[in-house]
Amino acid sequence: MADMVDSADRAALNSLVAEVVVGHFGFSVDGLPVVMPIAVASDGDTLLLHGSTGSWWLRQLATGIPVSMAITAVDGLVVARSAFESSMHYRSGVLFGRCVAVEGQEKVAALDVITEALIPGRTREVRASLPKELAATLVLRMIVDEFSVKVSHDWPEDTAADLATDVWAGVIPLVAVRSEPLPAPDLRAGIALPESVRRLAISS
């Protein structure tokens, strides 16, 4: 099996969150398990998430129930000389804690943090959120009680007997890339690509 490193490295976790963006939140309601995906952003030692105030599951999290969150990046397929030893290159984080609602000016600032995490520089290019938009948005902060980060990144570890065979072994890297931005069909003529989008598109 590929080598795996398990750590509580906050910088590694924040880097993973910034890259993957989407986390899967797990919690229990009336004894039934629930898992939901949502965009997340690091804010210091906490995580921010947001959605509609009408979201049933976000309102559940806002009550402070225990919650877990998992996030994973798959970096490659480890192709060994046997199916048993084949695996993946990956980085994953698992967090445990509770969520609290964010209100007032802290809510406005939190939404800016989320926007900047997705598209750095975008908040300087768009208007401020309207009061009715803020009223329709629920922002939560996950207070993280504990977490772990696991990284698997190694070559196939085949047995001596398998090494003597003519079966190919190696790694297939998996890389996410950004394609050329597509303008909205209703975009008025003459509006140039904004700097935030241009930088993000060419940085992949």
GROMACS .gro file of C-alpha atoms in nm:
model
  204
    1MET     CA    1   0.000   0.000   0.000
    2ALA     CA    2   0.116   0.360  -0.061
    3ASP     CA    3   0.278   0.553   0.221
    4MET     CA    4   0.037   0.769   0.424
    5VAL     CA    5   0.110   1.059   0.658
    6ASP     CA    6  -0.145   1.156   0.924
    7SER     CA    7  -0.104   1.498   1.087
    8ALA     CA    8  -0.277   1.791   1.256
    9ASP     CA    9  -0.112   2.053   1.035
   10ARG     CA   10  -0.338   2.360   1.020
   11ALA     CA   11  -0.150   2.511   0.724
   12ALA     CA   12  -0.194   2.187   0.528
   13LEU     CA   13  -0.566   2.186   0.610
   14ASN     CA   14  -0.614   2.550   0.504
   15SER     CA   15  -0.427   2.484   0.179
   16LEU     CA   16  -0.650   2.184   0.108
   17VAL     CA   17  -0.967   2.383   0.176
   18ALA     CA   18  -0.850   2.665  -0.051
   19GLU     CA   19  -0.781   2.422  -0.334
   20VAL     CA   20  -1.080   2.187  -0.313
   21VAL     CA   21  -1.342   2.446  -0.206
   22VAL     CA   22  -1.624   2.195  -0.146
   23GLY     CA   23  -1.663   2.012   0.185
   24HIS     CA   24  -1.911   1.742   0.283
   25PHE     CA   25  -2.083   1.800   0.617
   26GLY     CA   26  -2.213   1.506   0.816
   27PHE     CA   27  -2.457   1.525   1.106
   28SER     CA   28  -2.748   1.337   1.261
   29VAL     CA   29  -3.112   1.445   1.282
   30ASP     CA   30  -3.360   1.231   1.475
   31GLY     CA   31  -3.116   0.942   1.462
   32LEU     CA   32  -3.079   0.954   1.084
   33PRO     CA   33  -2.744   1.032   0.915
   34VAL     CA   34  -2.723   1.327   0.676
   35VAL     CA   35  -2.434   1.428   0.447
   36MET     CA   36  -2.447   1.748   0.242
   37PRO     CA   37  -2.187   1.918   0.016
   38ILE     CA   38  -2.126   2.293   0.023
   39ALA     CA   39  -1.855   2.547  -0.060
   40VAL     CA   40  -1.629   2.631   0.235
   41ALA     CA   41  -1.359   2.888   0.307
   42SER     CA   42  -1.098   2.905   0.582
   43ASP     CA   43  -1.110   3.203   0.816
   44GLY     CA   44  -0.831   3.170   1.066
   45ASP     CA   45  -0.888   2.850   1.261
   46THR     CA   46  -1.255   2.831   1.157
   47LEU     CA   47  -1.448   2.750   0.840
   48LEU     CA   48  -1.718   2.961   0.676
   49LEU     CA   49  -2.014   2.835   0.475
   50HIS     CA   50  -2.328   3.001   0.349
   51GLY     CA   51  -2.659   2.937   0.178
   52SER     CA   52  -3.025   3.027   0.178
   53THR     CA   53  -3.203   3.100   0.506
   54GLY     CA   54  -3.463   2.858   0.372
   55SER     CA   55  -3.215   2.570   0.372
   56TRP     CA   56  -3.340   2.306   0.615
   57TRP     CA   57  -3.004   2.149   0.676
   58LEU     CA   58  -2.818   2.476   0.726
   59ARG     CA   59  -3.076   2.576   0.986
   60GLN     CA   60  -3.009   2.244   1.159
   61LEU     CA   61  -2.636   2.321   1.173
   62ALA     CA   62  -2.712   2.669   1.309
   63THR     CA   63  -2.862   2.512   1.622
   64GLY     CA   64  -2.514   2.400   1.725
   65ILE     CA   65  -2.553   2.024   1.680
   66PRO     CA   66  -2.230   1.821   1.652
   67VAL     CA   67  -2.103   1.817   1.295
   68SER     CA   68  -1.820   1.663   1.098
   69MET     CA   69  -1.675   1.777   0.767
   70ALA     CA   70  -1.466   1.585   0.514
   71ILE     CA   71  -1.269   1.727   0.224
   72THR     CA   72  -1.055   1.536  -0.026
   73ALA     CA   73  -0.827   1.603  -0.322
   74VAL     CA   74  -0.733   1.309  -0.545
   75ASP     CA   75  -0.394   1.376  -0.705
   76GLY     CA   76  -0.328   1.051  -0.889
   77LEU     CA   77  -0.395   0.682  -0.941
   78VAL     CA   78  -0.124   0.447  -0.814
   79VAL     CA   79  -0.109   0.160  -1.064
   80ALA     CA   80   0.065  -0.133  -0.899
   81ARG     CA   81   0.152  -0.473  -1.039
   82SER     CA   82  -0.142  -0.618  -0.848
   83ALA     CA   83  -0.490  -0.488  -0.780
   84PHE     CA   84  -0.426  -0.530  -0.407
   85GLU     CA   85  -0.136  -0.283  -0.400
   86SER     CA   86  -0.301  -0.028  -0.632
   87SER     CA   87  -0.423   0.287  -0.460
   88MET     CA   88  -0.441   0.665  -0.496
   89HIS     CA   89  -0.243   0.977  -0.426
   90TYR     CA   90  -0.470   1.192  -0.212
   91ARG     CA   91  -0.491   1.460   0.052
   92SER     CA   92  -0.785   1.457   0.289
   93GLY     CA   93  -0.906   1.637   0.598
   94VAL     CA   94  -1.166   1.537   0.855
   95LEU     CA   95  -1.293   1.796   1.103
   96PHE     CA   96  -1.523   1.782   1.404
   97GLY     CA   97  -1.700   2.071   1.573
   98ARG     CA   98  -2.013   2.286   1.575
   99CYS     CA   99  -2.151   2.574   1.370
  100VAL     CA  100  -2.272   2.914   1.485
  101ALA     CA  101  -2.463   3.175   1.286
  102VAL     CA  102  -2.275   3.488   1.180
  103GLU     CA  103  -2.466   3.817   1.199
  104GLY     CA  104  -2.429   4.191   1.139
  105GLN     CA  105  -2.109   4.337   0.999
  106GLU     CA  106  -1.930   4.011   1.075
  107LYS     CA  107  -2.170   3.847   0.829
  108VAL     CA  108  -2.080   4.097   0.556
  109ALA     CA  109  -1.710   4.041   0.619
  110ALA     CA  110  -1.758   3.663   0.618
  111LEU     CA  111  -1.929   3.675   0.279
  112ASP     CA  112  -1.634   3.874   0.145
  113VAL     CA  113  -1.397   3.605   0.277
  114ILE     CA  114  -1.598   3.335   0.099
  115THR     CA  115  -1.607   3.532  -0.227
  116GLU     CA  116  -1.233   3.601  -0.215
  117ALA     CA  117  -1.165   3.233  -0.145
  118LEU     CA  118  -1.347   3.137  -0.464
  119ILE     CA  119  -1.235   3.424  -0.690
  120PRO     CA  120  -0.955   3.636  -0.537
  121GLY     CA  121  -1.006   4.005  -0.609
  122ARG     CA  122  -1.371   3.973  -0.709
  123THR     CA  123  -1.511   4.176  -0.418
  124ARG     CA  124  -1.342   4.488  -0.559
  125GLU     CA  125  -1.522   4.441  -0.891
  126VAL     CA  126  -1.883   4.387  -0.783
  127ARG     CA  127  -2.137   4.590  -0.589
  128ALA     CA  128  -2.201   4.538  -0.218
  129SER     CA  129  -2.471   4.291  -0.119
  130LEU     CA  130  -2.817   4.444  -0.089
  131PRO     CA  131  -2.996   4.433   0.249
  132LYS     CA  132  -3.254   4.189   0.109
  133GLU     CA  133  -2.975   3.963  -0.018
  134LEU     CA  134  -2.810   3.962   0.323
  135ALA     CA  135  -3.144   3.887   0.486
  136ALA     CA  136  -3.192   3.586   0.256
  137THR     CA  137  -2.846   3.447   0.328
  138LEU     CA  138  -2.748   3.231   0.624
  139VAL     CA  139  -2.378   3.240   0.708
  140LEU     CA  140  -2.232   2.982   0.944
  141ARG     CA  141  -1.894   2.958   1.111
  142MET     CA  142  -1.769   2.611   1.199
  143ILE     CA  143  -1.579   2.611   1.525
  144VAL     CA  144  -1.333   2.326   1.482
  145ASP     CA  145  -1.270   2.121   1.797
  146GLU     CA  146  -1.035   1.872   1.634
  147PHE     CA  147  -0.915   1.769   1.290
  148SER     CA  148  -0.670   1.548   1.107
  149VAL     CA  149  -0.507   1.567   0.766
  150LYS     CA  150  -0.400   1.255   0.577
  151VAL     CA  151  -0.168   1.255   0.277
  152SER     CA  152  -0.087   0.954   0.060
  153HIS     CA  153   0.180   1.021  -0.201
  154ASP     CA  154   0.413   0.737  -0.294
  155TRP     CA  155   0.503   0.487  -0.564
  156PRO     CA  156   0.356   0.136  -0.583
  157GLU     CA  157   0.489  -0.094  -0.313
  158ASP     CA  158   0.486  -0.427  -0.491
  159THR     CA  159   0.613  -0.756  -0.355
  160ALA     CA  160   0.945  -0.899  -0.472
  161ALA     CA  161   0.760  -1.165  -0.669
  162ASP     CA  162   0.551  -0.902  -0.852
  163LEU     CA  163   0.858  -0.687  -0.923
  164ALA     CA  164   0.997  -0.976  -1.128
  165THR     CA  165   0.696  -0.979  -1.362
  166ASP     CA  166   0.645  -0.786  -1.687
  167VAL     CA  167   0.342  -0.600  -1.552
  168TRP     CA  168   0.363  -0.219  -1.585
  169ALA     CA  169   0.350  -0.009  -1.267
  170GLY     CA  170   0.353   0.363  -1.199
  171VAL     CA  171   0.133   0.664  -1.127
  172ILE     CA  172  -0.129   0.840  -1.339
  173PRO     CA  173  -0.138   1.205  -1.219
  174LEU     CA  174  -0.482   1.366  -1.198
  175VAL     CA  175  -0.479   1.743  -1.245
  176ALA     CA  176  -0.771   1.987  -1.237
  177VAL     CA  177  -0.736   2.271  -1.487
  178ARG     CA  178  -0.940   2.584  -1.556
  179SER     CA  179  -1.058   2.637  -1.912
  180GLU     CA  180  -1.108   2.965  -2.096
  181PRO     CA  181  -1.385   3.173  -1.930
  182LEU     CA  182  -1.718   3.173  -2.114
  183PRO     CA  183  -1.907   3.505  -2.122
  184ALA     CA  184  -2.274   3.501  -2.024
  185PRO     CA  185  -2.511   3.508  -2.324
  186ASP     CA  186  -2.663   3.834  -2.197
  187LEU     CA  187  -2.328   4.011  -2.140
  188ARG     CA  188  -2.329   4.351  -2.309
  189ALA     CA  189  -2.077   4.402  -2.588
  190GLY     CA  190  -1.750   4.568  -2.497
  191ILE     CA  191  -1.728   4.446  -2.136
  192ALA     CA  192  -1.374   4.317  -2.087
  193LEU     CA  193  -1.271   4.014  -1.887
  194PRO     CA  194  -1.216   4.134  -1.527
  195GLU     CA  195  -0.875   4.107  -1.370
  196SER     CA  196  -0.989   3.857  -1.105
  197VAL     CA  197  -1.124   3.614  -1.365
  198ARG     CA  198  -0.823   3.660  -1.593
  199ARG     CA  199  -0.576   3.586  -1.313
  200LEU     CA  200  -0.772   3.282  -1.200
  201ALA     CA  201  -0.799   3.143  -1.553
  202ILE     CA  202  -0.428   3.170  -1.630
  203SER     CA  203  -0.313   3.041  -1.289
  204SER     CA  204  -0.427   2.682  -1.353
   0.00000   0.00000   0.00000
